[in-house]
Amino acid sequence: MKKIKKNQSPLSFSKKGKIRSDFANRVVAVVSKIPKGKVMTYGEVARKAGKAGASRAVGYWMSKNYDLKIPCHRVIRSDGKIGNYNRGGTKAKTALLKKEGAVL
DNA sequence: ATGCTGACGCTGG
DNA sequence: CCCAGCGCCAGCA
């Protein structure tokens, strides 16, 4: 038998069980899979989510769902710069990554 | 569908 | 570091 549906992680961006978008769910899954001490760019996340180039869409969900239930602070810009965090807490994000030992 | 917005990516200044 | 323009995409009114 085959698994009709994969695990529905509680991290998924959904409304009371209703999936908003497969894309959003994928993004959360990828980000939550980022190992500690490592960072992933929005572009990479979007690519793994199946939507290469949807870097904006990725950040969009972060801003809308920055529950901090996912290591969104491990998601940085392609330049290696921080980008944004919690409506402008770039400082906190930088310190957080440095503390974890992320290679910037 | 259309228009606007947004935690992007890149190039240029 | 900042800003401007263009291209990219998903979400929402």
PDB file of C-alpha atoms (C1' of nucleotides) in Angstrom:
ATOM      1  CA  MET A   1       0.000   0.000   0.000  1.00  0.00           C
ATOM      2  CA  LYS A   2       1.068   3.512  -0.632  1.00  0.00           C
ATOM      3  CA  LYS A   3       0.880   6.593   1.500  1.00  0.00           C
ATOM      4  CA  ILE A   4      -1.841   8.610  -0.114  1.00  0.00           C
ATOM      5  CA  LYS A   5      -0.893  11.722   1.812  1.00  0.00           C
ATOM      6  CA  LYS A   6       2.316  12.582   3.528  1.00  0.00           C
ATOM      7  CA  ASN A   7       2.638  13.764   7.079  1.00  0.00           C
ATOM      8  CA  GLN A   8       0.670  16.837   7.882  1.00  0.00           C
ATOM      9  CA  SER A   9       3.122  18.728  10.052  1.00  0.00           C
ATOM     10  CA  PRO A  10       1.651  21.168  12.562  1.00  0.00           C
ATOM     11  CA  LEU A  11       4.012  23.686  11.048  1.00  0.00           C
ATOM     12  CA  SER A  12       2.025  23.841   7.874  1.00  0.00           C
ATOM     13  CA  PHE A  13       0.432  27.125   7.065  1.00  0.00           C
ATOM     14  CA  SER A  14      -3.152  26.090   7.086  1.00  0.00           C
ATOM     15  CA  LYS A  15      -6.473  27.357   8.273  1.00  0.00           C
ATOM     16  CA  LYS A  16      -7.905  24.924  10.782  1.00  0.00           C
ATOM     17  CA  GLY A  17      -6.799  21.980   8.720  1.00  0.00           C
ATOM     18  CA  LYS A  18      -7.644  23.514   5.367  1.00  0.00           C
ATOM     19  CA  ILE A  19      -4.533  23.832   3.243  1.00  0.00           C
ATOM     20  CA  ARG A  20      -4.216  27.296   1.830  1.00  0.00           C
ATOM     21  CA  SER A  21      -1.738  26.338  -0.816  1.00  0.00           C
ATOM     22  CA  ASP A  22       0.499  23.443  -1.535  1.00  0.00           C
ATOM     23  CA  PHE A  23       3.226  25.959  -2.184  1.00  0.00           C
ATOM     24  CA  ALA A  24       3.004  27.472   1.288  1.00  0.00           C
ATOM     25  CA  ASN A  25       3.053  24.037   2.855  1.00  0.00           C
ATOM     26  CA  ARG A  26       6.119  23.062   0.846  1.00  0.00           C
ATOM     27  CA  VAL A  27       7.927  26.240   1.833  1.00  0.00           C
ATOM     28  CA  VAL A  28       7.336  25.595   5.514  1.00  0.00           C
ATOM     29  CA  ALA A  29       8.440  21.989   5.141  1.00  0.00           C
ATOM     30  CA  VAL A  30      11.703  22.966   3.454  1.00  0.00           C
ATOM     31  CA  VAL A  31      12.517  25.739   5.908  1.00  0.00           C
ATOM     32  CA  SER A  32      11.758  23.565   8.909  1.00  0.00           C
ATOM     33  CA  LYS A  33      14.168  21.022   7.463  1.00  0.00           C
ATOM     34  CA  ILE A  34      17.088  23.420   7.478  1.00  0.00           C
ATOM     35  CA  PRO A  35      19.705  21.985   9.858  1.00  0.00           C
ATOM     36  CA  LYS A  36      21.034  24.098  12.659  1.00  0.00           C
ATOM     37  CA  GLY A  37      24.097  26.144  11.843  1.00  0.00           C
ATOM     38  CA  LYS A  38      23.086  26.261   8.191  1.00  0.00           C
ATOM     39  CA  VAL A  39      21.247  28.831   6.153  1.00  0.00           C
ATOM     40  CA  MET A  40      19.095  28.682   3.043  1.00  0.00           C
ATOM     41  CA  THR A  41      18.332  31.462   0.638  1.00  0.00           C
ATOM     42  CA  TYR A  42      14.788  32.349  -0.359  1.00  0.00           C
ATOM     43  CA  GLY A  43      15.587  31.284  -3.865  1.00  0.00           C
ATOM     44  CA  GLU A  44      16.759  27.860  -2.729  1.00  0.00           C
ATOM     45  CA  VAL A  45      13.696  27.372  -0.584  1.00  0.00           C
ATOM     46  CA  ALA A  46      11.461  28.398  -3.460  1.00  0.00           C
ATOM     47  CA  ARG A  47      13.279  25.962  -5.722  1.00  0.00           C
ATOM     48  CA  LYS A  48      12.867  23.088  -3.272  1.00  0.00           C
ATOM     49  CA  ALA A  49       9.260  24.105  -2.855  1.00  0.00           C
ATOM     50  CA  GLY A  50       8.909  23.476  -6.573  1.00  0.00           C
ATOM     51  CA  LYS A  51       8.659  27.114  -7.564  1.00  0.00           C
ATOM     52  CA  ALA A  52      12.026  28.369  -8.715  1.00  0.00           C
ATOM     53  CA  GLY A  53      12.044  32.135  -8.792  1.00  0.00           C
ATOM     54  CA  ALA A  54       9.215  32.470  -6.323  1.00  0.00           C
ATOM     55  CA  SER A  55      11.559  33.982  -3.764  1.00  0.00           C
ATOM     56  CA  ARG A  56       9.081  36.785  -3.170  1.00  0.00           C
ATOM     57  CA  ALA A  57       6.269  34.371  -2.579  1.00  0.00           C
ATOM     58  CA  VAL A  58       8.419  32.555  -0.010  1.00  0.00           C
ATOM     59  CA  GLY A  59       9.124  35.707   1.960  1.00  0.00           C
ATOM     60  CA  TYR A  60       5.496  36.629   1.573  1.00  0.00           C
ATOM     61  CA  TRP A  61       4.412  33.613   3.610  1.00  0.00           C
ATOM     62  CA  MET A  62       7.086  34.271   6.189  1.00  0.00           C
ATOM     63  CA  SER A  63       5.758  37.767   6.751  1.00  0.00           C
ATOM     64  CA  LYS A  64       2.218  36.493   6.914  1.00  0.00           C
ATOM     65  CA  ASN A  65       3.037  33.513   9.081  1.00  0.00           C
ATOM     66  CA  TYR A  66       6.184  34.423  10.941  1.00  0.00           C
ATOM     67  CA  ASP A  67       4.966  32.309  13.843  1.00  0.00           C
ATOM     68  CA  LEU A  68       8.590  31.498  14.631  1.00  0.00           C
ATOM     69  CA  LYS A  69       7.448  27.887  14.613  1.00  0.00           C
ATOM     70  CA  ILE A  70       9.898  27.473  11.789  1.00  0.00           C
ATOM     71  CA  PRO A  71      13.563  28.566  11.651  1.00  0.00           C
ATOM     72  CA  CYS A  72      12.735  31.417   9.321  1.00  0.00           C
ATOM     73  CA  HIS A  73      15.840  33.159  10.680  1.00  0.00           C
ATOM     74  CA  ARG A  74      17.849  30.554   8.754  1.00  0.00           C
ATOM     75  CA  VAL A  75      16.401  31.894   5.548  1.00  0.00           C
ATOM     76  CA  ILE A  76      18.572  34.666   4.163  1.00  0.00           C
ATOM     77  CA  ARG A  77      18.996  36.566   0.914  1.00  0.00           C
ATOM     78  CA  SER A  78      21.083  35.307  -1.968  1.00  0.00           C
ATOM     79  CA  ASP A  79      23.711  37.961  -1.245  1.00  0.00           C
ATOM     80  CA  GLY A  80      24.375  36.275   2.052  1.00  0.00           C
ATOM     81  CA  LYS A  81      22.774  39.284   3.673  1.00  0.00           C
ATOM     82  CA  ILE A  82      20.112  38.854   6.300  1.00  0.00           C
ATOM     83  CA  GLY A  83      17.099  40.245   4.575  1.00  0.00           C
ATOM     84  CA  ASN A  84      14.339  40.799   7.111  1.00  0.00           C
ATOM     85  CA  TYR A  85      12.924  39.294  10.239  1.00  0.00           C
ATOM     86  CA  ASN A  86       9.830  40.031  12.240  1.00  0.00           C
ATOM     87  CA  ARG A  87       8.991  43.269  10.513  1.00  0.00           C
ATOM     88  CA  GLY A  88      12.518  44.599  10.522  1.00  0.00           C
ATOM     89  CA  GLY A  89      14.414  42.804  13.252  1.00  0.00           C
ATOM     90  CA  THR A  90      17.432  42.228  11.054  1.00  0.00           C
ATOM     91  CA  LYS A  91      19.737  42.778  13.999  1.00  0.00           C
ATOM     92  CA  ALA A  92      18.147  39.992  15.982  1.00  0.00           C
ATOM     93  CA  LYS A  93      18.309  37.684  12.992  1.00  0.00           C
ATOM     94  CA  THR A  94      21.995  38.368  12.432  1.00  0.00           C
ATOM     95  CA  ALA A  95      22.818  37.783  16.096  1.00  0.00           C
ATOM     96  CA  LEU A  96      20.738  34.619  16.073  1.00  0.00           C
ATOM     97  CA  LEU A  97      22.567  33.146  13.101  1.00  0.00           C
ATOM     98  CA  LYS A  98      25.952  34.099  14.472  1.00  0.00           C
ATOM     99  CA  LYS A  99      25.063  32.496  17.750  1.00  0.00           C
ATOM    100  CA  GLU A 100      24.091  29.298  15.987  1.00  0.00           C
ATOM    101  CA  GLY A 101      27.310  29.438  14.066  1.00  0.00           C
ATOM    102  CA  ALA A 102      25.758  29.816  10.662  1.00  0.00           C
ATOM    103  CA  VAL A 103      28.241  30.500   7.905  1.00  0.00           C
ATOM    104  CA  LEU A 104      27.510  33.851   6.359  1.00  0.00           C
TER     105      LEU A 104
ATOM    106  C1'  DA B   1      -9.459  38.728 -14.604  1.00  0.00           C
ATOM    107  C1'  DT B   2      -7.043  43.125 -12.872  1.00  0.00           C
ATOM    108  C1'  DG B   3      -4.236  45.847  -9.782  1.00  0.00           C
ATOM    109  C1'  DC B   4      -1.522  46.242  -5.721  1.00  0.00           C
ATOM    110  C1'  DT B   5       1.493  44.469  -2.299  1.00  0.00           C
ATOM    111  C1'  DG B   6       5.548  42.032  -0.393  1.00  0.00           C
ATOM    112  C1'  DA B   7      10.784  39.293   4.808  1.00  0.00           C
ATOM    113  C1'  DC B   8      13.380  38.443  -3.252  1.00  0.00           C
ATOM    114  C1'  DG B   9      17.244  38.391  -7.225  1.00  0.00           C
ATOM    115  C1'  DC B  10      20.018  40.911 -10.114  1.00  0.00           C
ATOM    116  C1'  DT B  11      22.274  44.990 -12.177  1.00  0.00           C
ATOM    117  C1'  DG B  12      23.708  49.710 -11.678  1.00  0.00           C
ATOM    118  C1'  DG B  13      24.878  54.027  -9.267  1.00  0.00           C
TER     119       DG B  13
ATOM    120  C1'  DC C   1      25.123  51.158   3.626  1.00  0.00           C
ATOM    121  C1'  DC C   2      21.195  53.282   0.709  1.00  0.00           C
ATOM    122  C1'  DC C   3      18.087  53.739  -3.391  1.00  0.00           C
ATOM    123  C1'  DA C   4      16.076  52.784  -8.373  1.00  0.00           C
ATOM    124  C1'  DG C   5      14.540  49.950 -11.957  1.00  0.00           C
ATOM    125  C1'  DC C   6      13.118  45.512 -13.924  1.00  0.00           C
ATOM    126  C1'  DG C   7      11.597  40.667 -13.583  1.00  0.00           C
ATOM    127  C1'  DC C   8       9.795  37.045 -10.958  1.00  0.00           C
ATOM    128  C1'  DC C   9       5.811  34.790  -8.236  1.00  0.00           C
ATOM    129  C1'  DA C  10       1.704  34.015  -4.855  1.00  0.00           C
ATOM    130  C1'  DG C  11      -1.955  36.078  -2.210  1.00  0.00           C
ATOM    131  C1'  DC C  12      -5.709  39.164  -1.570  1.00  0.00           C
ATOM    132  C1'  DA C  13      -9.411  42.924  -2.430  1.00  0.00           C
TER     133       DA C  13
END
